[in-house]
Amino acid sequence: MGIYVNPGNAAYQKVLHSQIYIDKTELITITNSKIDTINCFMCVSRPRRFGKSIAADMLTAYYSKGCDSSLLFTGLDIEKDISCKVHLNQHHVIRLDIQRFLETRRDLDSFIDTIERTVAKELLEEFPDCQGFDADTRLKTILDKIFVQTGQGFIFIIDEWDHVFRIAKEYKDTQKDYLDFLRGLFKGATYVELAYMTGILPIKKYGEHSAINIFDEYSMVEPKNLGRYFGFTREEVQEQCKQQGIDHHEMERWYDGYRLGRLHIYNPQSVVGVLMWREFQSYWTKTETYEALKIYMDIDFDGLKEAVLKMIGNGHCKINTRKFQNDMTTFKTKDDIFTLLIHLGYLTYDKDHSEVFIPNLEVAQEFLNVLEDPGWDNIARSLQRSEDLLKNTWMLDGEAVAAGIAAIHNENASILKYNDENSLTCTILIAYYSARAYYMDSILELPSGKGFADVVYLPRRNVDKPALVIELKWNGSAKGAIDQIKDKEYASWIQNYIGDILLVGINYDHAKKHTCMIQKHRAV
């Protein structure tokens, strides 16, 4: 048993002995199916504290010949699979955590050589009868010779593979040398039985092509069939809440919202925090200062601040994720910024609609921290008005609502194109920001035709508040907006809703005057 070659299972034992453990061993059935196939190269990227290292420790404990893990996996989901005993502790494993070799920038010039020498030394100890190499021989050459002489291949498990792109964002030559090292290690190598890499970023692109194009990538944008292993599923969290006597609806509001295909995924770090300490708060965002988010929010790309404004108000924004270069410095549009924020966990991606949005209350609070700084102070003032505006809506006080919306619209005129249809939608979303505490995600239909947009708020379960159906008009009248709501009937939105509904008609005109009419409507 070595540190890097055929390591033990102590790390995974600690995971199993933790107070909260959710079984994700079915992931092994997928990795087993890829061994010794042309699809044996996997790069799995997800945000920090989303269980990357736990998955790597699990795979190491399962495959490594350096330990006996039969008791560890007894009773877990993988035991039901026919492939379980076939591969359990039957493979030579090389397990690397790139952070251990690259702790500071002082290591940038030497970390690749250190990896090669360190692993080579352990391979010499593990295979003393093999000949033709020493500790100074290139790693790929040593592995080739071992495979030729013994017929035995290796499973590579590399954690934090992208650490160099995060610690040395501007060191392009070092990044390229590292990618060349990985390409030389893996491309065309017959000794590779399986390569499983995990990190925050997908594989870095140079020009039109990836530097390591042999890897299948699984990410927060393209989870493929691994989505349920990126965090905790709704069913898993509901079961834990039931066992622990925790309010699942509150857990959902705080930590749900990550979309991976059709799945809703909860932040695992934060769910575990609540289950252990029985208190709802920001667990995940406390592990990194808000400056990590502020850097990207303050980049001056056209439309970026308007889109952020819309998402803070619980709206969704269209995005093109395909041009992102998978690093933390190459940005050409706001879409590149938002794609990075998806990979970092600050935003989530609805692939069906090509939309990005803030996933939950925990992350929304991190955005609010940024708004306290200069440059965003108008938005902060607007959010402070939101609770009063929502209360005035419930009280059917159209005049007060119109005044509140006008103030918010004017405060953010520097960000918004004042008479643009989308700008009023952003204004409404910010105006009703406080609705997040009482209502589910807003249902938003972007403008179709001239001068209108619709926003619908349906109350959360166990919340005794009316649904809100909001119609916006330009150079018309608030009454005309109400009439349009009634004419359209909005059957697809509220046909199954039982409870009070408030119809909110809002008009604004070329003189920047806002008017509002609110009527109560009973669903039938």
Short mmCIF file of C-alpha atoms in Angstrom, two decimals:
data_model
loop_
_atom_site.label_atom_id
_atom_site.label_comp_id
_atom_site.label_asym_id
_atom_site.label_seq_id
_atom_site.Cartn_x
_atom_site.Cartn_y
_atom_site.Cartn_z
CA MET A 1 0.00 0.00 0.00
CA GLY A 2 1.37 3.39 -1.01
CA ILE A 3 0.31 7.01 -0.74
CA TYR A 4 -0.30 7.40 -4.46
CA VAL A 5 0.02 3.88 -5.88
CA ASN A 6 -2.55 1.40 -4.53
CA PRO A 7 -3.51 3.53 -1.52
CA GLY A 8 -5.71 2.33 1.34
CA ASN A 9 -9.32 3.04 2.22
CA ALA A 10 -8.92 5.16 5.38
CA ALA A 11 -10.34 8.31 3.74
CA TYR A 12 -13.56 6.56 2.72
CA GLN A 13 -13.88 4.90 6.12
CA LYS A 14 -14.11 8.39 7.63
CA VAL A 15 -16.90 9.24 5.18
CA LEU A 16 -18.87 6.11 6.13
CA HIS A 17 -18.43 6.84 9.83
CA SER A 18 -19.69 10.41 9.49
CA GLN A 19 -22.89 11.48 11.22
CA ILE A 20 -24.64 12.00 7.86
CA TYR A 21 -24.00 9.60 5.00
CA ILE A 22 -26.02 9.27 1.78
CA ASP A 23 -25.19 6.25 -0.35
CA LYS A 24 -23.85 7.22 -3.79
CA THR A 25 -22.13 3.91 -4.55
CA GLU A 26 -24.30 3.29 -7.61
CA LEU A 27 -21.84 5.59 -9.36
CA ILE A 28 -19.48 2.60 -9.30
CA THR A 29 -21.79 0.62 -11.59
CA ILE A 30 -21.23 3.32 -14.22
CA THR A 31 -17.45 3.46 -13.80
CA ASN A 32 -17.30 -0.37 -13.87
CA SER A 33 -19.05 -0.37 -17.24
CA LYS A 34 -16.32 1.86 -18.71
CA ILE A 35 -13.26 -0.15 -17.63
CA ASP A 36 -11.13 -1.24 -20.60
CA THR A 37 -13.43 0.42 -23.13
CA ILE A 38 -12.88 3.36 -25.47
CA ASN A 39 -15.08 5.38 -23.04
CA CYS A 40 -12.78 4.81 -20.07
CA PHE A 41 -11.83 8.50 -19.79
CA MET A 42 -14.14 10.56 -17.54
CA CYS A 43 -13.80 14.18 -16.41
CA VAL A 44 -16.42 15.07 -13.78
CA SER A 45 -16.61 18.75 -12.80
CA ARG A 46 -18.79 20.28 -10.09
CA PRO A 47 -18.54 23.16 -7.57
CA ARG A 48 -16.41 23.13 -4.43
CA ARG A 49 -17.89 21.22 -1.50
CA PHE A 50 -20.17 19.21 -3.79
CA GLY A 51 -18.59 15.86 -2.94
CA LYS A 52 -15.80 15.59 -5.54
CA SER A 53 -13.20 14.25 -3.11
CA ILE A 54 -15.69 11.92 -1.42
CA ALA A 55 -16.43 10.31 -4.78
CA ALA A 56 -12.71 9.99 -5.51
CA ASP A 57 -12.10 8.41 -2.08
CA MET A 58 -14.98 5.99 -2.67
CA LEU A 59 -13.62 4.86 -6.03
CA THR A 60 -10.12 4.50 -4.58
CA ALA A 61 -11.38 2.35 -1.69
CA TYR A 62 -13.36 0.19 -4.11
CA TYR A 63 -10.75 -0.43 -6.81
CA SER A 64 -7.38 -0.32 -5.01
CA LYS A 65 -5.39 -3.52 -4.56
CA GLY A 66 -3.74 -1.84 -1.59
CA CYS A 67 -6.64 -2.61 0.76
CA ASP A 68 -9.55 -4.93 1.52
CA SER A 69 -12.81 -2.97 1.37
CA SER A 70 -15.28 -5.86 1.27
CA LEU A 71 -16.74 -4.94 4.66
CA LEU A 72 -16.97 -1.23 3.78
CA PHE A 73 -19.24 -1.86 0.80
CA THR A 74 -21.37 -4.54 2.46
CA GLY A 75 -24.99 -3.39 2.54
CA LEU A 76 -24.44 -0.44 0.20
CA ASP A 77 -26.22 -0.04 -3.13
CA ILE A 78 -23.26 -1.24 -5.23
CA GLU A 79 -23.41 -4.66 -3.55
CA LYS A 80 -26.63 -5.38 -5.46
CA ASP A 81 -24.88 -5.00 -8.81
CA ILE A 82 -23.42 -8.06 -10.52
CA SER A 83 -20.17 -6.22 -11.26
CA CYS A 84 -19.46 -5.44 -7.60
CA LYS A 85 -17.29 -8.46 -6.71
CA VAL A 86 -15.69 -8.57 -10.16
CA HIS A 87 -13.80 -5.30 -9.60
CA LEU A 88 -13.70 -4.92 -5.79
CA ASN A 89 -10.02 -4.34 -4.87
CA GLN A 90 -8.88 -5.95 -8.11
CA HIS A 91 -7.07 -3.03 -9.80
CA HIS A 92 -3.81 -1.12 -9.51
CA VAL A 93 -4.81 2.46 -8.68
CA ILE A 94 -2.85 5.69 -9.03
CA ARG A 95 -4.60 8.31 -6.90
CA LEU A 96 -3.48 11.94 -7.21
CA ASP A 97 -4.74 15.11 -5.55
CA ILE A 98 -3.19 17.92 -7.59
CA GLN A 99 -3.59 20.37 -4.69
CA ARG A 100 -1.03 18.36 -2.69
CA PHE A 101 1.59 19.03 -5.36
CA LEU A 102 0.62 22.63 -6.02
CA GLU A 103 0.02 24.28 -2.67
CA THR A 104 1.43 27.70 -3.62
CA ARG A 105 2.68 29.50 -6.70
CA ARG A 106 6.21 28.59 -5.68
CA ASP A 107 5.42 25.05 -6.85
CA LEU A 108 4.42 26.07 -10.39
CA ASP A 109 7.83 25.39 -11.93
CA SER A 110 8.28 22.00 -10.31
CA PHE A 111 4.92 20.34 -9.57
CA ILE A 112 4.80 18.25 -12.76
CA ASP A 113 8.31 16.86 -12.12
CA THR A 114 7.36 16.24 -8.49
CA ILE A 115 4.31 14.21 -9.55
CA GLU A 116 6.40 12.12 -11.93
CA ARG A 117 9.23 11.42 -9.47
CA THR A 118 6.93 10.69 -6.53
CA VAL A 119 4.74 8.24 -8.43
CA ALA A 120 7.76 6.67 -10.12
CA LYS A 121 9.36 5.94 -6.74
CA GLU A 122 6.26 4.13 -5.51
CA LEU A 123 5.96 2.18 -8.77
CA LEU A 124 9.54 0.94 -8.30
CA GLU A 125 8.54 -0.37 -4.87
CA GLU A 126 5.29 -1.90 -6.12
CA PHE A 127 6.89 -3.62 -9.14
CA PRO A 128 10.44 -4.55 -8.04
CA ASP A 129 10.80 -7.26 -10.69
CA CYS A 130 10.15 -4.96 -13.63
CA GLN A 131 13.19 -3.69 -15.49
CA GLY A 132 14.29 -0.89 -17.76
CA PHE A 133 13.47 2.19 -15.71
CA ASP A 134 14.41 4.12 -12.58
CA ALA A 135 13.06 7.05 -10.56
CA ASP A 136 14.18 9.55 -13.25
CA THR A 137 12.37 7.81 -16.12
CA ARG A 138 9.31 9.56 -17.52
CA LEU A 139 6.14 8.32 -15.83
CA LYS A 140 4.40 7.31 -19.05
CA THR A 141 7.46 5.26 -20.03
CA ILE A 142 7.46 3.44 -16.68
CA LEU A 143 3.79 2.61 -17.02
CA ASP A 144 4.29 1.36 -20.58
CA LYS A 145 7.10 -0.94 -19.46
CA ILE A 146 5.11 -2.29 -16.50
CA PHE A 147 2.18 -3.05 -18.76
CA VAL A 148 4.35 -4.81 -21.35
CA GLN A 149 6.17 -6.88 -18.72
CA THR A 150 3.21 -7.78 -16.51
CA GLY A 151 0.09 -7.23 -18.63
CA GLN A 152 -1.35 -5.18 -15.74
CA GLY A 153 -2.96 -1.81 -16.30
CA PHE A 154 -3.96 1.04 -13.99
CA ILE A 155 -6.98 2.99 -12.85
CA PHE A 156 -6.19 6.70 -12.48
CA ILE A 157 -8.19 8.77 -10.01
CA ILE A 158 -7.17 12.44 -10.15
CA ASP A 159 -8.84 14.89 -7.78
CA GLU A 160 -8.78 18.69 -8.26
CA TRP A 161 -7.35 18.17 -11.75
CA ASP A 162 -7.96 21.86 -12.62
CA HIS A 163 -6.24 23.36 -9.57
CA VAL A 164 -3.52 24.97 -11.70
CA PHE A 165 -6.14 26.96 -13.61
CA ARG A 166 -7.47 28.37 -10.35
CA ILE A 167 -4.24 29.06 -8.44
CA ALA A 168 -2.33 30.38 -11.47
CA LYS A 169 -4.97 31.98 -13.68
CA GLU A 170 -2.48 34.03 -15.71
CA TYR A 171 0.26 31.41 -16.16
CA LYS A 172 -0.68 30.23 -19.64
CA ASP A 173 2.58 28.45 -20.36
CA THR A 174 2.36 26.44 -17.13
CA GLN A 175 -1.25 25.54 -17.87
CA LYS A 176 -0.31 24.34 -21.35
CA ASP A 177 2.63 22.30 -19.99
CA TYR A 178 0.25 20.64 -17.54
CA LEU A 179 -2.27 19.78 -20.24
CA ASP A 180 0.55 18.40 -22.39
CA PHE A 181 1.60 16.23 -19.43
CA LEU A 182 -1.92 14.83 -19.07
CA ARG A 183 -2.24 14.27 -22.80
CA GLY A 184 1.07 12.42 -22.87
CA LEU A 185 0.02 10.35 -19.87
CA PHE A 186 -3.33 9.26 -21.29
CA LYS A 187 -3.60 9.61 -25.06
CA GLY A 188 -3.00 6.29 -26.79
CA ALA A 189 -1.94 4.64 -23.52
CA THR A 190 -2.80 0.93 -23.41
CA TYR A 191 -2.09 0.79 -19.67
CA VAL A 192 -5.16 2.91 -18.85
CA GLU A 193 -8.08 0.81 -17.62
CA LEU A 194 -10.03 3.81 -16.35
CA ALA A 195 -9.22 7.50 -15.85
CA TYR A 196 -11.54 9.43 -13.55
CA MET A 197 -10.69 13.13 -13.10
CA THR A 198 -12.66 15.55 -10.97
CA GLY A 199 -12.49 19.31 -10.55
CA ILE A 200 -14.53 22.49 -10.75
CA LEU A 201 -13.84 23.32 -14.40
CA PRO A 202 -14.30 21.18 -17.51
CA ILE A 203 -11.19 20.55 -19.57
CA LYS A 204 -9.52 23.71 -20.83
CA LYS A 205 -9.94 24.51 -24.51
CA TYR A 206 -7.30 25.95 -26.81
CA GLY A 207 -8.84 27.48 -29.90
CA GLU A 208 -11.55 25.28 -31.32
CA HIS A 209 -10.37 22.02 -29.77
CA SER A 210 -9.83 20.59 -26.31
CA ALA A 211 -6.25 19.81 -25.38
CA ILE A 212 -7.40 16.41 -24.04
CA ASN A 213 -10.25 15.46 -26.33
CA ILE A 214 -10.30 11.79 -25.30
CA PHE A 215 -12.28 12.54 -22.13
CA ASP A 216 -16.04 12.38 -21.84
CA GLU A 217 -17.05 15.42 -19.78
CA TYR A 218 -19.76 15.53 -17.13
CA SER A 219 -20.42 19.00 -15.75
CA MET A 220 -23.01 21.33 -14.24
CA VAL A 221 -23.88 22.27 -17.84
CA GLU A 222 -23.66 18.75 -19.32
CA PRO A 223 -24.24 16.22 -16.50
CA LYS A 224 -25.27 13.43 -18.88
CA ASN A 225 -26.26 10.38 -16.80
CA LEU A 226 -24.32 11.41 -13.67
CA GLY A 227 -26.61 14.22 -12.50
CA ARG A 228 -27.86 12.43 -9.37
CA TYR A 229 -24.28 11.98 -8.15
CA PHE A 230 -23.47 15.71 -8.21
CA GLY A 231 -25.38 16.46 -5.03
CA PHE A 232 -28.39 15.22 -3.06
CA THR A 233 -31.62 14.45 -4.89
CA ARG A 234 -35.03 15.62 -3.70
CA GLU A 235 -35.96 12.09 -2.60
CA GLU A 236 -32.73 11.69 -0.63
CA VAL A 237 -33.23 15.00 1.17
CA GLN A 238 -36.90 14.30 1.90
CA GLU A 239 -35.95 10.98 3.51
CA GLN A 240 -33.25 12.60 5.65
CA CYS A 241 -35.61 15.40 6.71
CA LYS A 242 -38.22 12.81 7.69
CA GLN A 243 -35.70 10.90 9.79
CA GLN A 244 -34.34 14.04 11.45
CA GLY A 245 -37.64 15.90 11.88
CA ILE A 246 -36.51 18.81 9.65
CA ASP A 247 -38.90 20.98 7.61
CA HIS A 248 -38.31 19.81 4.05
CA HIS A 249 -40.05 22.84 2.51
CA GLU A 250 -37.58 25.17 4.24
CA MET A 251 -34.69 22.94 3.18
CA GLU A 252 -35.97 23.23 -0.39
CA ARG A 253 -36.18 27.01 -0.24
CA TRP A 254 -32.63 27.37 1.09
CA TYR A 255 -30.61 24.75 -0.78
CA ASP A 256 -32.56 23.24 -3.72
CA GLY A 257 -32.62 24.65 -7.22
CA TYR A 258 -29.59 23.24 -9.04
CA ARG A 259 -30.80 21.84 -12.35
CA LEU A 260 -28.92 18.90 -13.82
CA GLY A 261 -30.97 17.79 -16.77
CA ARG A 262 -34.44 17.02 -15.39
CA LEU A 263 -33.15 16.60 -11.83
CA HIS A 264 -33.37 19.08 -8.97
CA ILE A 265 -30.20 18.81 -6.91
CA TYR A 266 -29.58 20.16 -3.40
CA ASN A 267 -26.28 21.58 -2.20
CA PRO A 268 -24.84 18.64 -0.19
CA GLN A 269 -22.56 20.74 2.02
CA SER A 270 -25.46 22.85 3.25
CA VAL A 271 -27.96 20.00 3.65
CA VAL A 272 -25.47 18.16 5.87
CA GLY A 273 -24.98 21.38 7.86
CA VAL A 274 -28.71 21.66 8.61
CA LEU A 275 -29.06 17.97 9.43
CA MET A 276 -26.17 18.23 11.90
CA TRP A 277 -26.80 21.63 13.48
CA ARG A 278 -30.58 21.97 12.85
CA GLU A 279 -30.26 25.59 11.78
CA PHE A 280 -30.92 27.11 8.36
CA GLN A 281 -28.11 29.42 7.30
CA SER A 282 -25.45 29.87 4.63
CA TYR A 283 -23.07 26.93 5.09
CA TRP A 284 -21.65 26.60 1.58
CA THR A 285 -21.02 30.29 0.89
CA LYS A 286 -19.18 30.69 4.20
CA THR A 287 -16.36 28.54 2.81
CA GLU A 288 -15.33 31.31 0.40
CA THR A 289 -15.43 35.10 0.64
CA TYR A 290 -17.96 36.97 -1.47
CA GLU A 291 -15.14 38.65 -3.41
CA ALA A 292 -14.99 35.45 -5.50
CA LEU A 293 -18.43 36.39 -6.85
CA LYS A 294 -17.95 40.17 -6.83
CA ILE A 295 -14.99 39.97 -9.24
CA TYR A 296 -17.22 38.59 -11.97
CA MET A 297 -20.32 40.66 -11.22
CA ASP A 298 -18.31 43.87 -11.63
CA ILE A 299 -16.96 43.07 -15.10
CA ASP A 300 -18.26 45.71 -17.51
CA PHE A 301 -19.89 43.67 -20.27
CA ASP A 302 -22.96 45.04 -22.04
CA GLY A 303 -26.13 43.69 -20.45
CA LEU A 304 -24.37 41.94 -17.55
CA LYS A 305 -25.68 44.14 -14.76
CA GLU A 306 -29.19 44.16 -16.24
CA ALA A 307 -29.15 40.35 -16.34
CA VAL A 308 -27.86 40.18 -12.75
CA LEU A 309 -30.62 42.57 -11.73
CA LYS A 310 -33.19 40.31 -13.34
CA MET A 311 -31.82 37.17 -11.69
CA ILE A 312 -31.66 38.78 -8.26
CA GLY A 313 -35.37 39.38 -8.74
CA ASN A 314 -35.81 35.63 -9.28
CA GLY A 315 -35.86 35.85 -13.07
CA HIS A 316 -34.19 33.68 -15.71
CA CYS A 317 -31.83 34.86 -18.48
CA LYS A 318 -31.03 33.32 -21.84
CA ILE A 319 -27.44 32.14 -22.20
CA ASN A 320 -25.08 30.53 -24.71
CA THR A 321 -22.68 28.23 -22.81
CA ARG A 322 -20.88 26.80 -25.84
CA LYS A 323 -18.17 29.46 -26.27
CA PHE A 324 -16.83 29.30 -22.72
CA GLN A 325 -13.10 28.42 -22.72
CA ASN A 326 -13.16 26.54 -19.37
CA ASP A 327 -10.81 28.83 -17.50
CA MET A 328 -11.17 31.81 -15.16
CA THR A 329 -9.71 34.57 -17.32
CA THR A 330 -10.87 34.20 -20.96
CA PHE A 331 -14.12 36.16 -21.13
CA LYS A 332 -15.59 37.81 -24.20
CA THR A 333 -19.27 38.20 -23.27
CA LYS A 334 -21.53 38.11 -20.25
CA ASP A 335 -22.44 34.54 -21.24
CA ASP A 336 -18.84 33.49 -20.51
CA ILE A 337 -19.12 35.02 -17.03
CA PHE A 338 -22.42 33.32 -16.31
CA THR A 339 -21.15 29.96 -17.58
CA LEU A 340 -18.23 30.16 -15.16
CA LEU A 341 -20.65 31.03 -12.35
CA ILE A 342 -22.63 27.88 -13.22
CA HIS A 343 -19.50 25.77 -12.78
CA LEU A 344 -18.67 27.61 -9.53
CA GLY A 345 -22.18 26.92 -8.17
CA TYR A 346 -23.42 30.53 -8.00
CA LEU A 347 -25.87 30.01 -10.87
CA THR A 348 -27.66 27.02 -12.31
CA TYR A 349 -28.59 26.11 -15.87
CA ASP A 350 -31.90 25.03 -17.36
CA LYS A 351 -30.74 23.22 -20.49
CA ASP A 352 -34.24 22.75 -21.90
CA HIS A 353 -34.72 26.51 -22.14
CA SER A 354 -31.04 27.62 -22.32
CA GLU A 355 -31.59 29.80 -19.26
CA VAL A 356 -29.51 30.64 -16.22
CA PHE A 357 -30.75 31.73 -12.78
CA ILE A 358 -29.89 31.93 -9.07
CA PRO A 359 -30.73 28.51 -7.60
CA ASN A 360 -31.80 29.20 -4.02
CA LEU A 361 -31.93 31.50 -1.01
CA GLU A 362 -28.43 30.64 0.21
CA VAL A 363 -26.83 31.77 -3.04
CA ALA A 364 -29.18 34.74 -3.40
CA GLN A 365 -27.88 36.06 -0.09
CA GLU A 366 -24.34 35.95 -1.48
CA PHE A 367 -25.45 38.12 -4.40
CA LEU A 368 -27.01 40.52 -1.89
CA ASN A 369 -23.66 40.83 -0.11
CA VAL A 370 -22.17 42.17 -3.35
CA LEU A 371 -25.00 44.71 -3.67
CA GLU A 372 -23.82 46.43 -0.49
CA ASP A 373 -20.73 47.72 -2.32
CA PRO A 374 -20.47 50.90 -4.44
CA GLY A 375 -21.87 50.51 -7.93
CA TRP A 376 -24.80 48.40 -6.78
CA ASP A 377 -26.19 50.63 -4.02
CA ASN A 378 -29.27 51.70 -6.03
CA ILE A 379 -30.33 48.08 -6.34
CA ALA A 380 -29.81 47.59 -2.62
CA ARG A 381 -32.18 50.51 -1.94
CA SER A 382 -34.70 49.02 -4.34
CA LEU A 383 -34.65 45.70 -2.51
CA GLN A 384 -35.29 47.47 0.77
CA ARG A 385 -38.52 48.86 -0.72
CA SER A 386 -39.65 45.41 -1.80
CA GLU A 387 -41.32 44.24 1.41
CA ASP A 388 -43.46 47.39 1.63
CA LEU A 389 -44.44 47.08 -2.02
CA LEU A 390 -45.51 43.47 -1.54
CA LYS A 391 -47.61 44.39 1.50
CA ASN A 392 -49.24 47.22 -0.43
CA THR A 393 -50.12 44.75 -3.18
CA TRP A 394 -51.86 42.47 -0.68
CA MET A 395 -53.74 45.54 0.62
CA LEU A 396 -54.91 46.35 -2.96
CA ASP A 397 -53.24 49.79 -2.71
CA GLY A 398 -52.56 50.43 -6.40
CA GLU A 399 -51.41 54.01 -5.87
CA ALA A 400 -48.72 52.98 -3.37
CA VAL A 401 -47.58 50.12 -5.60
CA ALA A 402 -47.30 52.46 -8.61
CA ALA A 403 -45.21 54.91 -6.57
CA GLY A 404 -42.93 52.13 -5.32
CA ILE A 405 -42.38 50.71 -8.81
CA ALA A 406 -41.67 54.16 -10.21
CA ALA A 407 -39.02 54.76 -7.55
CA ILE A 408 -37.36 51.40 -8.22
CA HIS A 409 -37.47 51.98 -12.00
CA ASN A 410 -35.87 55.41 -11.61
CA GLU A 411 -33.20 54.18 -9.16
CA ASN A 412 -31.93 51.66 -11.68
CA ALA A 413 -32.23 53.75 -14.83
CA SER A 414 -28.44 53.73 -15.24
CA ILE A 415 -28.53 49.95 -15.68
CA LEU A 416 -31.82 49.61 -17.56
CA LYS A 417 -32.96 50.97 -20.89
CA TYR A 418 -35.87 52.86 -19.40
CA ASN A 419 -38.52 52.24 -22.03
CA ASP A 420 -37.36 48.78 -23.02
CA GLU A 421 -40.01 46.12 -22.36
CA ASN A 422 -37.49 43.85 -20.68
CA SER A 423 -36.40 46.67 -18.37
CA LEU A 424 -39.85 46.93 -16.79
CA THR A 425 -39.88 43.17 -16.32
CA CYS A 426 -36.55 43.51 -14.44
CA THR A 427 -38.05 46.33 -12.39
CA ILE A 428 -41.04 44.19 -11.42
CA LEU A 429 -38.82 41.27 -10.43
CA ILE A 430 -36.73 43.53 -8.18
CA ALA A 431 -39.86 45.23 -6.83
CA TYR A 432 -41.27 41.88 -5.80
CA TYR A 433 -37.98 40.42 -4.59
CA SER A 434 -39.50 39.83 -1.13
CA ALA A 435 -41.99 37.48 -2.77
CA ARG A 436 -39.18 34.86 -2.64
CA ALA A 437 -40.09 34.25 1.02
CA TYR A 438 -43.75 33.52 0.27
CA TYR A 439 -43.91 32.39 -3.35
CA MET A 440 -42.36 29.78 -5.62
CA ASP A 441 -40.18 30.82 -8.56
CA SER A 442 -41.88 33.46 -10.66
CA ILE A 443 -43.41 32.28 -13.93
CA LEU A 444 -42.22 34.68 -16.56
CA GLU A 445 -43.35 35.05 -20.13
CA LEU A 446 -41.03 37.34 -22.07
CA PRO A 447 -42.67 40.05 -24.22
CA SER A 448 -44.50 38.87 -27.31
CA GLY A 449 -46.10 41.56 -29.40
CA LYS A 450 -45.82 45.24 -28.51
CA GLY A 451 -45.20 46.40 -25.00
CA PHE A 452 -46.24 43.74 -22.51
CA ALA A 453 -44.76 41.10 -20.26
CA ASP A 454 -46.44 38.86 -17.69
CA VAL A 455 -45.22 37.66 -14.31
CA VAL A 456 -47.05 35.11 -12.17
CA TYR A 457 -46.32 34.26 -8.52
CA LEU A 458 -47.87 31.16 -6.96
CA PRO A 459 -47.61 30.83 -3.15
CA ARG A 460 -45.44 28.17 -1.56
CA ARG A 461 -47.01 25.20 0.14
CA ASN A 462 -48.47 26.05 3.54
CA VAL A 463 -48.31 29.81 2.83
CA ASP A 464 -51.65 31.63 3.11
CA LYS A 465 -51.10 34.36 0.52
CA PRO A 466 -52.90 35.15 -2.76
CA ALA A 467 -51.44 34.26 -6.13
CA LEU A 468 -50.29 37.29 -8.14
CA VAL A 469 -50.90 37.64 -11.87
CA ILE A 470 -49.15 40.77 -13.15
CA GLU A 471 -49.67 42.33 -16.59
CA LEU A 472 -47.47 45.17 -17.84
CA LYS A 473 -48.52 47.76 -20.42
CA TRP A 474 -46.70 50.53 -22.27
CA ASN A 475 -48.59 53.74 -23.12
CA GLY A 476 -51.92 52.11 -22.30
CA SER A 477 -53.73 51.96 -18.98
CA ALA A 478 -53.70 49.89 -15.81
CA LYS A 479 -57.34 49.02 -16.43
CA GLY A 480 -56.41 47.85 -19.92
CA ALA A 481 -53.80 45.56 -18.36
CA ILE A 482 -56.44 44.09 -16.02
CA ASP A 483 -58.82 43.57 -18.94
CA GLN A 484 -56.06 41.82 -20.87
CA ILE A 485 -55.47 39.43 -17.96
CA LYS A 486 -59.17 38.56 -17.97
CA ASP A 487 -59.31 38.21 -21.74
CA LYS A 488 -56.35 35.85 -21.79
CA GLU A 489 -57.67 33.92 -18.76
CA TYR A 490 -54.15 32.51 -18.14
CA ALA A 491 -55.68 29.04 -17.98
CA SER A 492 -52.35 27.27 -18.43
CA TRP A 493 -50.98 28.97 -15.31
CA ILE A 494 -53.80 28.92 -12.77
CA GLN A 495 -56.41 26.42 -13.92
CA ASN A 496 -55.60 24.03 -11.06
CA TYR A 497 -55.05 26.71 -8.43
CA ILE A 498 -57.53 26.93 -5.56
CA GLY A 499 -57.31 30.13 -3.58
CA ASP A 500 -57.34 33.90 -3.84
CA ILE A 501 -55.78 35.54 -6.89
CA LEU A 502 -54.81 39.19 -7.22
CA LEU A 503 -54.83 40.65 -10.72
CA VAL A 504 -52.22 43.42 -10.92
CA GLY A 505 -52.24 45.73 -13.93
CA ILE A 506 -49.29 48.11 -14.29
CA ASN A 507 -48.90 50.77 -16.98
CA TYR A 508 -46.01 53.09 -17.75
CA ASP A 509 -45.82 55.72 -20.47
CA HIS A 510 -43.44 57.96 -22.38
CA ALA A 511 -43.64 60.52 -19.55
CA LYS A 512 -42.24 57.85 -17.18
CA LYS A 513 -45.49 57.82 -15.22
CA HIS A 514 -46.52 54.53 -13.59
CA THR A 515 -50.08 53.59 -12.70
CA CYS A 516 -51.40 50.43 -11.07
CA MET A 517 -54.76 48.77 -10.54
CA ILE A 518 -55.25 45.69 -8.34
CA GLN A 519 -58.36 43.48 -8.25
CA LYS A 520 -59.18 40.36 -6.29
CA HIS A 521 -60.24 37.35 -8.32
CA ARG A 522 -61.51 34.03 -6.99
CA ALA A 523 -60.39 30.91 -8.85
CA VAL A 524 -63.18 28.55 -9.82
#
